[in-house]
Amino acid sequence: MRRILDDGHSRGEREPFEEFRPSRAQQKQESKRVRPVAVLPALVLVAGACVGVLTATDRGGALVIYLGLFGFSGVVAAVILAVLLPRNRRFLANARIRISARAIEYTNARGKVIAFDRADVSLSALLAPITPAPNSEGITLPASLMLFVSDQTQSLRLRGSDWEIEGLRAVVDAANTRFDRSGREHGAGALSPGEVNELIPGTMSFRETHPLTFALLIGFGSAALLVLIVVGIAIAL
């Protein structure tokens, strides 16, 4: 945390503010915590490939097919890394949280500033461990600390793994709320997306608050679309 002076106001006033920057140490710690869950799908795929090769009639052909699939997956992973690494560097260089007597300001990786007026009575902040919905492989990820800031016009969501806990709690205190469930109070537990949405309405998406319903809609919607395409082609022919 740094306390410096800001002279950017039009009247030439110098107003003190607190500024918090992303934490590399926190990001590394979170990566180590989630890594076992993240690599599990890859281990399952490798095990399945080994079983497929060993049980195939033509082991040479099966090996070529699986190696080709893994090669394609490697290319996709390389493309993803090529996009994420520069993004992470920009985030570490540009992102900051700035708290003054008037406002809470967040600057993202692209340099865009999102400002919240501390005098706004609708301003709310929530800091709590959030239990995410199961991912596409059906694996439930560990609860992650999240910061939510919202007013009547906009909302902001920050991952606790990117920041020091001191900075996140400072935002909660600056918003004049008591929604700090990060562990400061004894017995504070993780919240579900639905509980977060009850505390700060509109913060979570429908996909996050109703993951099963969303998955069924996507699944049946995709099947219905496929049927319509097949029927349409049959009618056209």
JSON list of C-alpha atoms in Angstrom, two decimals, residues 28-235:
[
{"chain": "A", "resi": 28, "resn": "LYS", "atom": "CA", "xyz": [1.50, -17.70, -7.57]},
{"chain": "A", "resi": 29, "resn": "GLN", "atom": "CA", "xyz": [-0.10, -18.97, -4.38]},
{"chain": "A", "resi": 30, "resn": "GLU", "atom": "CA", "xyz": [-3.51, -19.29, -6.05]},
{"chain": "A", "resi": 31, "resn": "SER", "atom": "CA", "xyz": [-1.96, -21.08, -9.04]},
{"chain": "A", "resi": 32, "resn": "LYS", "atom": "CA", "xyz": [-0.39, -23.67, -6.74]},
{"chain": "A", "resi": 33, "resn": "ARG", "atom": "CA", "xyz": [-3.70, -24.16, -4.93]},
{"chain": "A", "resi": 34, "resn": "VAL", "atom": "CA", "xyz": [-5.76, -24.75, -8.08]},
{"chain": "A", "resi": 35, "resn": "ARG", "atom": "CA", "xyz": [-3.11, -26.60, -10.11]},
{"chain": "A", "resi": 36, "resn": "PRO", "atom": "CA", "xyz": [-4.07, -30.15, -8.99]},
{"chain": "A", "resi": 37, "resn": "VAL", "atom": "CA", "xyz": [-7.68, -29.59, -10.08]},
{"chain": "A", "resi": 38, "resn": "ALA", "atom": "CA", "xyz": [-6.64, -27.93, -13.32]},
{"chain": "A", "resi": 39, "resn": "VAL", "atom": "CA", "xyz": [-4.42, -30.83, -14.46]},
{"chain": "A", "resi": 40, "resn": "LEU", "atom": "CA", "xyz": [-6.92, -33.57, -13.59]},
{"chain": "A", "resi": 41, "resn": "PRO", "atom": "CA", "xyz": [-8.79, -33.44, -16.96]},
{"chain": "A", "resi": 42, "resn": "ALA", "atom": "CA", "xyz": [-5.45, -33.68, -18.79]},
{"chain": "A", "resi": 43, "resn": "LEU", "atom": "CA", "xyz": [-4.45, -36.75, -16.77]},
{"chain": "A", "resi": 44, "resn": "VAL", "atom": "CA", "xyz": [-7.79, -38.39, -17.54]},
{"chain": "A", "resi": 45, "resn": "LEU", "atom": "CA", "xyz": [-7.28, -37.75, -21.28]},
{"chain": "A", "resi": 46, "resn": "VAL", "atom": "CA", "xyz": [-3.76, -39.19, -21.19]},
{"chain": "A", "resi": 47, "resn": "ALA", "atom": "CA", "xyz": [-4.99, -42.28, -19.33]},
{"chain": "A", "resi": 48, "resn": "GLY", "atom": "CA", "xyz": [-7.81, -42.72, -21.83]},
{"chain": "A", "resi": 49, "resn": "ALA", "atom": "CA", "xyz": [-5.39, -42.43, -24.73]},
{"chain": "A", "resi": 50, "resn": "CYS", "atom": "CA", "xyz": [-3.11, -45.10, -23.23]},
{"chain": "A", "resi": 51, "resn": "VAL", "atom": "CA", "xyz": [-6.04, -47.45, -22.75]},
{"chain": "A", "resi": 52, "resn": "GLY", "atom": "CA", "xyz": [-7.22, -46.76, -26.31]},
{"chain": "A", "resi": 53, "resn": "VAL", "atom": "CA", "xyz": [-3.81, -47.56, -27.79]},
{"chain": "A", "resi": 54, "resn": "LEU", "atom": "CA", "xyz": [-3.34, -50.72, -25.73]},
{"chain": "A", "resi": 55, "resn": "THR", "atom": "CA", "xyz": [-6.79, -52.11, -26.55]},
{"chain": "A", "resi": 56, "resn": "ALA", "atom": "CA", "xyz": [-6.84, -51.14, -30.24]},
{"chain": "A", "resi": 57, "resn": "THR", "atom": "CA", "xyz": [-6.45, -53.78, -32.93]},
{"chain": "A", "resi": 58, "resn": "ASP", "atom": "CA", "xyz": [-4.13, -51.51, -34.88]},
{"chain": "A", "resi": 59, "resn": "ARG", "atom": "CA", "xyz": [-1.99, -49.98, -32.15]},
{"chain": "A", "resi": 60, "resn": "GLY", "atom": "CA", "xyz": [0.18, -48.09, -34.62]},
{"chain": "A", "resi": 61, "resn": "GLY", "atom": "CA", "xyz": [-2.83, -46.38, -36.19]},
{"chain": "A", "resi": 62, "resn": "ALA", "atom": "CA", "xyz": [-4.37, -45.61, -32.80]},
{"chain": "A", "resi": 63, "resn": "LEU", "atom": "CA", "xyz": [-1.09, -44.11, -31.61]},
{"chain": "A", "resi": 64, "resn": "VAL", "atom": "CA", "xyz": [-0.91, -41.85, -34.67]},
{"chain": "A", "resi": 65, "resn": "ILE", "atom": "CA", "xyz": [-4.50, -40.67, -34.09]},
{"chain": "A", "resi": 66, "resn": "TYR", "atom": "CA", "xyz": [-3.96, -39.91, -30.40]},
{"chain": "A", "resi": 67, "resn": "LEU", "atom": "CA", "xyz": [-0.64, -38.18, -31.04]},
{"chain": "A", "resi": 68, "resn": "GLY", "atom": "CA", "xyz": [-2.36, -36.06, -33.66]},
{"chain": "A", "resi": 69, "resn": "LEU", "atom": "CA", "xyz": [-5.07, -35.08, -31.17]},
{"chain": "A", "resi": 70, "resn": "PHE", "atom": "CA", "xyz": [-2.49, -34.19, -28.55]},
{"chain": "A", "resi": 71, "resn": "GLY", "atom": "CA", "xyz": [-0.53, -32.20, -31.11]},
{"chain": "A", "resi": 72, "resn": "PHE", "atom": "CA", "xyz": [-3.66, -30.23, -32.01]},
{"chain": "A", "resi": 73, "resn": "SER", "atom": "CA", "xyz": [-4.33, -29.64, -28.31]},
{"chain": "A", "resi": 74, "resn": "GLY", "atom": "CA", "xyz": [-0.76, -28.40, -27.91]},
{"chain": "A", "resi": 75, "resn": "VAL", "atom": "CA", "xyz": [-1.23, -25.88, -30.73]},
{"chain": "A", "resi": 76, "resn": "VAL", "atom": "CA", "xyz": [-4.44, -24.61, -29.11]},
{"chain": "A", "resi": 77, "resn": "ALA", "atom": "CA", "xyz": [-2.67, -24.31, -25.74]},
{"chain": "A", "resi": 78, "resn": "ALA", "atom": "CA", "xyz": [0.18, -22.37, -27.36]},
{"chain": "A", "resi": 79, "resn": "VAL", "atom": "CA", "xyz": [-2.29, -19.91, -28.91]},
{"chain": "A", "resi": 80, "resn": "ILE", "atom": "CA", "xyz": [-4.01, -19.43, -25.55]},
{"chain": "A", "resi": 81, "resn": "LEU", "atom": "CA", "xyz": [-0.68, -18.77, -23.83]},
{"chain": "A", "resi": 82, "resn": "ALA", "atom": "CA", "xyz": [0.31, -16.33, -26.56]},
{"chain": "A", "resi": 83, "resn": "VAL", "atom": "CA", "xyz": [-2.84, -14.34, -25.75]},
{"chain": "A", "resi": 84, "resn": "LEU", "atom": "CA", "xyz": [-2.79, -14.64, -21.95]},
{"chain": "A", "resi": 85, "resn": "LEU", "atom": "CA", "xyz": [0.86, -13.85, -21.25]},
{"chain": "A", "resi": 86, "resn": "PRO", "atom": "CA", "xyz": [0.80, -10.32, -22.77]},
{"chain": "A", "resi": 87, "resn": "ARG", "atom": "CA", "xyz": [-2.57, -9.73, -21.10]},
{"chain": "A", "resi": 88, "resn": "ASN", "atom": "CA", "xyz": [-1.13, -10.69, -17.71]},
{"chain": "A", "resi": 89, "resn": "ARG", "atom": "CA", "xyz": [1.86, -8.40, -18.24]},
{"chain": "A", "resi": 90, "resn": "ARG", "atom": "CA", "xyz": [-0.47, -5.50, -19.06]},
{"chain": "A", "resi": 91, "resn": "PHE", "atom": "CA", "xyz": [-2.53, -6.28, -15.99]},
{"chain": "A", "resi": 92, "resn": "LEU", "atom": "CA", "xyz": [0.49, -6.17, -13.69]},
{"chain": "A", "resi": 93, "resn": "ALA", "atom": "CA", "xyz": [1.72, -2.96, -15.30]},
{"chain": "A", "resi": 94, "resn": "ASN", "atom": "CA", "xyz": [-1.55, -1.01, -15.48]},
{"chain": "A", "resi": 95, "resn": "ALA", "atom": "CA", "xyz": [-4.04, -2.37, -12.96]},
{"chain": "A", "resi": 96, "resn": "ARG", "atom": "CA", "xyz": [-4.52, -0.51, -9.68]},
{"chain": "A", "resi": 97, "resn": "ILE", "atom": "CA", "xyz": [-7.10, 0.26, -7.02]},
{"chain": "A", "resi": 98, "resn": "ARG", "atom": "CA", "xyz": [-7.16, 3.87, -5.84]},
{"chain": "A", "resi": 99, "resn": "ILE", "atom": "CA", "xyz": [-9.19, 5.02, -2.84]},
{"chain": "A", "resi": 100, "resn": "SER", "atom": "CA", "xyz": [-9.66, 8.71, -2.04]},
{"chain": "A", "resi": 101, "resn": "ALA", "atom": "CA", "xyz": [-12.09, 10.60, 0.17]},
{"chain": "A", "resi": 102, "resn": "ARG", "atom": "CA", "xyz": [-14.40, 11.01, -2.82]},
{"chain": "A", "resi": 103, "resn": "ALA", "atom": "CA", "xyz": [-14.19, 7.85, -4.89]},
{"chain": "A", "resi": 104, "resn": "ILE", "atom": "CA", "xyz": [-13.07, 4.27, -5.34]},
{"chain": "A", "resi": 105, "resn": "GLU", "atom": "CA", "xyz": [-11.34, 3.89, -8.70]},
{"chain": "A", "resi": 106, "resn": "TYR", "atom": "CA", "xyz": [-10.22, 0.72, -10.45]},
{"chain": "A", "resi": 107, "resn": "THR", "atom": "CA", "xyz": [-7.92, 0.79, -13.48]},
{"chain": "A", "resi": 108, "resn": "ASN", "atom": "CA", "xyz": [-7.96, -2.37, -15.58]},
{"chain": "A", "resi": 109, "resn": "ALA", "atom": "CA", "xyz": [-5.26, -3.90, -17.81]},
{"chain": "A", "resi": 110, "resn": "ARG", "atom": "CA", "xyz": [-6.25, -1.67, -20.75]},
{"chain": "A", "resi": 111, "resn": "GLY", "atom": "CA", "xyz": [-5.99, 1.47, -18.65]},
{"chain": "A", "resi": 112, "resn": "LYS", "atom": "CA", "xyz": [-9.75, 2.02, -18.44]},
{"chain": "A", "resi": 113, "resn": "VAL", "atom": "CA", "xyz": [-10.89, 3.58, -15.16]},
{"chain": "A", "resi": 114, "resn": "ILE", "atom": "CA", "xyz": [-14.09, 2.48, -13.39]},
{"chain": "A", "resi": 115, "resn": "ALA", "atom": "CA", "xyz": [-15.02, 4.95, -10.64]},
{"chain": "A", "resi": 116, "resn": "PHE", "atom": "CA", "xyz": [-17.52, 4.66, -7.80]},
{"chain": "A", "resi": 117, "resn": "ASP", "atom": "CA", "xyz": [-18.70, 7.70, -5.86]},
{"chain": "A", "resi": 118, "resn": "ARG", "atom": "CA", "xyz": [-18.30, 7.03, -2.13]},
{"chain": "A", "resi": 119, "resn": "ALA", "atom": "CA", "xyz": [-21.20, 9.41, -1.41]},
{"chain": "A", "resi": 120, "resn": "ASP", "atom": "CA", "xyz": [-23.60, 7.24, -3.44]},
{"chain": "A", "resi": 121, "resn": "VAL", "atom": "CA", "xyz": [-26.02, 5.58, -1.00]},
{"chain": "A", "resi": 122, "resn": "SER", "atom": "CA", "xyz": [-26.46, 2.62, -3.40]},
{"chain": "A", "resi": 123, "resn": "LEU", "atom": "CA", "xyz": [-22.74, 1.76, -3.27]},
{"chain": "A", "resi": 124, "resn": "SER", "atom": "CA", "xyz": [-22.10, -1.73, -1.88]},
{"chain": "A", "resi": 125, "resn": "ALA", "atom": "CA", "xyz": [-19.06, -3.96, -1.61]},
{"chain": "A", "resi": 126, "resn": "LEU", "atom": "CA", "xyz": [-18.78, -7.64, -0.77]},
{"chain": "A", "resi": 127, "resn": "LEU", "atom": "CA", "xyz": [-15.60, -9.56, -0.01]},
{"chain": "A", "resi": 128, "resn": "ALA", "atom": "CA", "xyz": [-16.12, -13.29, 0.47]},
{"chain": "A", "resi": 129, "resn": "PRO", "atom": "CA", "xyz": [-14.95, -16.77, -0.59]},
{"chain": "A", "resi": 130, "resn": "ILE", "atom": "CA", "xyz": [-17.21, -17.85, -3.45]},
{"chain": "A", "resi": 131, "resn": "THR", "atom": "CA", "xyz": [-17.94, -21.46, -4.35]},
{"chain": "A", "resi": 132, "resn": "PRO", "atom": "CA", "xyz": [-18.10, -21.66, -8.18]},
{"chain": "A", "resi": 133, "resn": "ALA", "atom": "CA", "xyz": [-20.44, -23.94, -10.09]},
{"chain": "A", "resi": 134, "resn": "PRO", "atom": "CA", "xyz": [-18.93, -27.18, -11.49]},
{"chain": "A", "resi": 135, "resn": "ASN", "atom": "CA", "xyz": [-17.06, -26.69, -14.76]},
{"chain": "A", "resi": 136, "resn": "SER", "atom": "CA", "xyz": [-17.72, -28.48, -18.04]},
{"chain": "A", "resi": 137, "resn": "GLU", "atom": "CA", "xyz": [-15.90, -31.60, -16.79]},
{"chain": "A", "resi": 138, "resn": "GLY", "atom": "CA", "xyz": [-18.14, -31.71, -13.72]},
{"chain": "A", "resi": 139, "resn": "ILE", "atom": "CA", "xyz": [-15.26, -30.76, -11.41]},
{"chain": "A", "resi": 140, "resn": "THR", "atom": "CA", "xyz": [-16.08, -28.36, -8.58]},
{"chain": "A", "resi": 141, "resn": "LEU", "atom": "CA", "xyz": [-13.23, -25.89, -8.15]},
{"chain": "A", "resi": 142, "resn": "PRO", "atom": "CA", "xyz": [-12.12, -24.72, -4.69]},
{"chain": "A", "resi": 143, "resn": "ALA", "atom": "CA", "xyz": [-13.75, -21.62, -3.25]},
{"chain": "A", "resi": 144, "resn": "SER", "atom": "CA", "xyz": [-11.98, -18.43, -4.32]},
{"chain": "A", "resi": 145, "resn": "LEU", "atom": "CA", "xyz": [-11.92, -15.06, -2.61]},
{"chain": "A", "resi": 146, "resn": "MET", "atom": "CA", "xyz": [-13.79, -12.44, -4.68]},
{"chain": "A", "resi": 147, "resn": "LEU", "atom": "CA", "xyz": [-14.49, -8.73, -4.31]},
{"chain": "A", "resi": 148, "resn": "PHE", "atom": "CA", "xyz": [-17.74, -7.30, -5.68]},
{"chain": "A", "resi": 149, "resn": "VAL", "atom": "CA", "xyz": [-18.38, -3.56, -5.90]},
{"chain": "A", "resi": 150, "resn": "SER", "atom": "CA", "xyz": [-21.69, -2.25, -7.23]},
{"chain": "A", "resi": 151, "resn": "ASP", "atom": "CA", "xyz": [-23.95, 0.78, -7.40]},
{"chain": "A", "resi": 152, "resn": "GLN", "atom": "CA", "xyz": [-27.10, 1.55, -9.39]},
{"chain": "A", "resi": 153, "resn": "THR", "atom": "CA", "xyz": [-25.24, 2.01, -12.69]},
{"chain": "A", "resi": 154, "resn": "GLN", "atom": "CA", "xyz": [-22.29, -0.37, -12.75]},
{"chain": "A", "resi": 155, "resn": "SER", "atom": "CA", "xyz": [-20.60, -3.27, -11.03]},
{"chain": "A", "resi": 156, "resn": "LEU", "atom": "CA", "xyz": [-17.07, -4.59, -10.64]},
{"chain": "A", "resi": 157, "resn": "ARG", "atom": "CA", "xyz": [-15.68, -8.02, -9.82]},
{"chain": "A", "resi": 158, "resn": "LEU", "atom": "CA", "xyz": [-12.07, -8.64, -8.77]},
{"chain": "A", "resi": 159, "resn": "ARG", "atom": "CA", "xyz": [-10.34, -11.93, -8.01]},
{"chain": "A", "resi": 160, "resn": "GLY", "atom": "CA", "xyz": [-8.83, -12.06, -4.56]},
{"chain": "A", "resi": 161, "resn": "SER", "atom": "CA", "xyz": [-5.90, -14.06, -5.94]},
{"chain": "A", "resi": 162, "resn": "ASP", "atom": "CA", "xyz": [-4.73, -10.98, -7.87]},
{"chain": "A", "resi": 163, "resn": "TRP", "atom": "CA", "xyz": [-4.52, -8.60, -4.89]},
{"chain": "A", "resi": 164, "resn": "GLU", "atom": "CA", "xyz": [-3.31, -8.37, -1.32]},
{"chain": "A", "resi": 165, "resn": "ILE", "atom": "CA", "xyz": [-6.13, -8.88, 1.17]},
{"chain": "A", "resi": 166, "resn": "GLU", "atom": "CA", "xyz": [-5.32, -5.49, 2.71]},
{"chain": "A", "resi": 167, "resn": "GLY", "atom": "CA", "xyz": [-6.31, -3.67, -0.48]},
{"chain": "A", "resi": 168, "resn": "LEU", "atom": "CA", "xyz": [-9.56, -5.60, -0.91]},
{"chain": "A", "resi": 169, "resn": "ARG", "atom": "CA", "xyz": [-10.64, -4.95, 2.66]},
{"chain": "A", "resi": 170, "resn": "ALA", "atom": "CA", "xyz": [-9.81, -1.28, 2.22]},
{"chain": "A", "resi": 171, "resn": "VAL", "atom": "CA", "xyz": [-12.35, -1.16, -0.63]},
{"chain": "A", "resi": 172, "resn": "VAL", "atom": "CA", "xyz": [-15.01, -2.75, 1.58]},
{"chain": "A", "resi": 173, "resn": "ASP", "atom": "CA", "xyz": [-14.31, -0.25, 4.35]},
{"chain": "A", "resi": 174, "resn": "ALA", "atom": "CA", "xyz": [-14.37, 2.65, 1.89]},
{"chain": "A", "resi": 175, "resn": "ALA", "atom": "CA", "xyz": [-17.79, 1.56, 0.60]},
{"chain": "A", "resi": 176, "resn": "ASN", "atom": "CA", "xyz": [-19.16, 1.81, 4.16]},
{"chain": "A", "resi": 177, "resn": "THR", "atom": "CA", "xyz": [-20.49, -1.76, 4.12]},
{"chain": "A", "resi": 178, "resn": "ARG", "atom": "CA", "xyz": [-20.09, -4.73, 6.45]},
{"chain": "A", "resi": 179, "resn": "PHE", "atom": "CA", "xyz": [-20.08, -7.39, 3.74]},
{"chain": "A", "resi": 180, "resn": "ASP", "atom": "CA", "xyz": [-16.62, -8.69, 4.60]},
{"chain": "A", "resi": 181, "resn": "ARG", "atom": "CA", "xyz": [-16.83, -12.51, 4.77]},
{"chain": "A", "resi": 182, "resn": "SER", "atom": "CA", "xyz": [-13.17, -13.10, 3.89]},
{"chain": "A", "resi": 183, "resn": "GLY", "atom": "CA", "xyz": [-12.28, -14.72, 7.19]},
{"chain": "A", "resi": 184, "resn": "ARG", "atom": "CA", "xyz": [-11.80, -11.63, 9.34]},
{"chain": "A", "resi": 185, "resn": "GLU", "atom": "CA", "xyz": [-14.81, -12.75, 11.38]},
{"chain": "A", "resi": 186, "resn": "HIS", "atom": "CA", "xyz": [-14.69, -16.13, 13.11]},
{"chain": "A", "resi": 187, "resn": "GLY", "atom": "CA", "xyz": [-16.65, -18.79, 11.28]},
{"chain": "A", "resi": 188, "resn": "ALA", "atom": "CA", "xyz": [-16.98, -16.91, 8.00]},
{"chain": "A", "resi": 189, "resn": "GLY", "atom": "CA", "xyz": [-17.79, -19.44, 5.29]},
{"chain": "A", "resi": 190, "resn": "ALA", "atom": "CA", "xyz": [-17.96, -19.57, 1.51]},
{"chain": "A", "resi": 191, "resn": "LEU", "atom": "CA", "xyz": [-21.00, -18.19, -0.31]},
{"chain": "A", "resi": 192, "resn": "SER", "atom": "CA", "xyz": [-22.77, -19.60, -3.33]},
{"chain": "A", "resi": 193, "resn": "PRO", "atom": "CA", "xyz": [-23.40, -17.43, -6.42]},
{"chain": "A", "resi": 194, "resn": "GLY", "atom": "CA", "xyz": [-27.07, -17.30, -5.45]},
{"chain": "A", "resi": 195, "resn": "GLU", "atom": "CA", "xyz": [-26.26, -15.95, -1.99]},
{"chain": "A", "resi": 196, "resn": "VAL", "atom": "CA", "xyz": [-24.00, -13.32, -3.52]},
{"chain": "A", "resi": 197, "resn": "ASN", "atom": "CA", "xyz": [-26.80, -12.26, -5.84]},
{"chain": "A", "resi": 198, "resn": "GLU", "atom": "CA", "xyz": [-29.15, -11.88, -2.87]},
{"chain": "A", "resi": 199, "resn": "LEU", "atom": "CA", "xyz": [-26.70, -9.62, -1.05]},
{"chain": "A", "resi": 200, "resn": "ILE", "atom": "CA", "xyz": [-25.91, -7.51, -4.13]},
{"chain": "A", "resi": 201, "resn": "PRO", "atom": "CA", "xyz": [-28.67, -8.05, -6.75]},
{"chain": "A", "resi": 202, "resn": "GLY", "atom": "CA", "xyz": [-27.54, -8.26, -10.37]},
{"chain": "A", "resi": 203, "resn": "THR", "atom": "CA", "xyz": [-23.92, -9.06, -9.52]},
{"chain": "A", "resi": 204, "resn": "MET", "atom": "CA", "xyz": [-24.00, -12.68, -10.74]},
{"chain": "A", "resi": 205, "resn": "SER", "atom": "CA", "xyz": [-25.19, -13.90, -14.14]},
{"chain": "A", "resi": 206, "resn": "PHE", "atom": "CA", "xyz": [-27.98, -16.41, -14.76]},
{"chain": "A", "resi": 207, "resn": "ARG", "atom": "CA", "xyz": [-25.38, -18.98, -15.81]},
{"chain": "A", "resi": 208, "resn": "GLU", "atom": "CA", "xyz": [-23.67, -18.66, -12.41]},
{"chain": "A", "resi": 209, "resn": "THR", "atom": "CA", "xyz": [-26.80, -18.68, -10.25]},
{"chain": "A", "resi": 210, "resn": "HIS", "atom": "CA", "xyz": [-28.57, -21.48, -12.21]},
{"chain": "A", "resi": 211, "resn": "PRO", "atom": "CA", "xyz": [-25.77, -23.63, -13.70]},
{"chain": "A", "resi": 212, "resn": "LEU", "atom": "CA", "xyz": [-27.90, -26.78, -14.17]},
{"chain": "A", "resi": 213, "resn": "THR", "atom": "CA", "xyz": [-30.76, -24.91, -15.85]},
{"chain": "A", "resi": 214, "resn": "PHE", "atom": "CA", "xyz": [-28.31, -23.08, -18.07]},
{"chain": "A", "resi": 215, "resn": "ALA", "atom": "CA", "xyz": [-26.59, -26.35, -19.07]},
{"chain": "A", "resi": 216, "resn": "LEU", "atom": "CA", "xyz": [-29.95, -27.98, -19.88]},
{"chain": "A", "resi": 217, "resn": "LEU", "atom": "CA", "xyz": [-31.00, -24.98, -21.97]},
{"chain": "A", "resi": 218, "resn": "ILE", "atom": "CA", "xyz": [-27.74, -25.10, -23.92]},
{"chain": "A", "resi": 219, "resn": "GLY", "atom": "CA", "xyz": [-27.93, -28.88, -24.36]},
{"chain": "A", "resi": 220, "resn": "PHE", "atom": "CA", "xyz": [-31.57, -29.06, -25.46]},
{"chain": "A", "resi": 221, "resn": "GLY", "atom": "CA", "xyz": [-31.21, -25.86, -27.48]},
{"chain": "A", "resi": 222, "resn": "SER", "atom": "CA", "xyz": [-28.25, -27.29, -29.38]},
{"chain": "A", "resi": 223, "resn": "ALA", "atom": "CA", "xyz": [-30.12, -30.55, -30.01]},
{"chain": "A", "resi": 224, "resn": "ALA", "atom": "CA", "xyz": [-33.21, -28.67, -31.21]},
{"chain": "A", "resi": 225, "resn": "LEU", "atom": "CA", "xyz": [-31.09, -26.52, -33.52]},
{"chain": "A", "resi": 226, "resn": "LEU", "atom": "CA", "xyz": [-29.43, -29.62, -34.97]},
{"chain": "A", "resi": 227, "resn": "VAL", "atom": "CA", "xyz": [-32.83, -31.25, -35.58]},
{"chain": "A", "resi": 228, "resn": "LEU", "atom": "CA", "xyz": [-34.09, -28.11, -37.32]},
{"chain": "A", "resi": 229, "resn": "ILE", "atom": "CA", "xyz": [-31.03, -28.04, -39.56]},
{"chain": "A", "resi": 230, "resn": "VAL", "atom": "CA", "xyz": [-31.42, -31.71, -40.49]},
{"chain": "A", "resi": 231, "resn": "VAL", "atom": "CA", "xyz": [-35.17, -31.29, -41.15]},
{"chain": "A", "resi": 232, "resn": "GLY", "atom": "CA", "xyz": [-34.53, -28.14, -43.17]},
{"chain": "A", "resi": 233, "resn": "ILE", "atom": "CA", "xyz": [-31.95, -29.90, -45.34]},
{"chain": "A", "resi": 234, "resn": "ALA", "atom": "CA", "xyz": [-34.32, -32.87, -45.83]},
{"chain": "A", "resi": 235, "resn": "ILE", "atom": "CA", "xyz": [-37.17, -30.58, -46.90]}
]
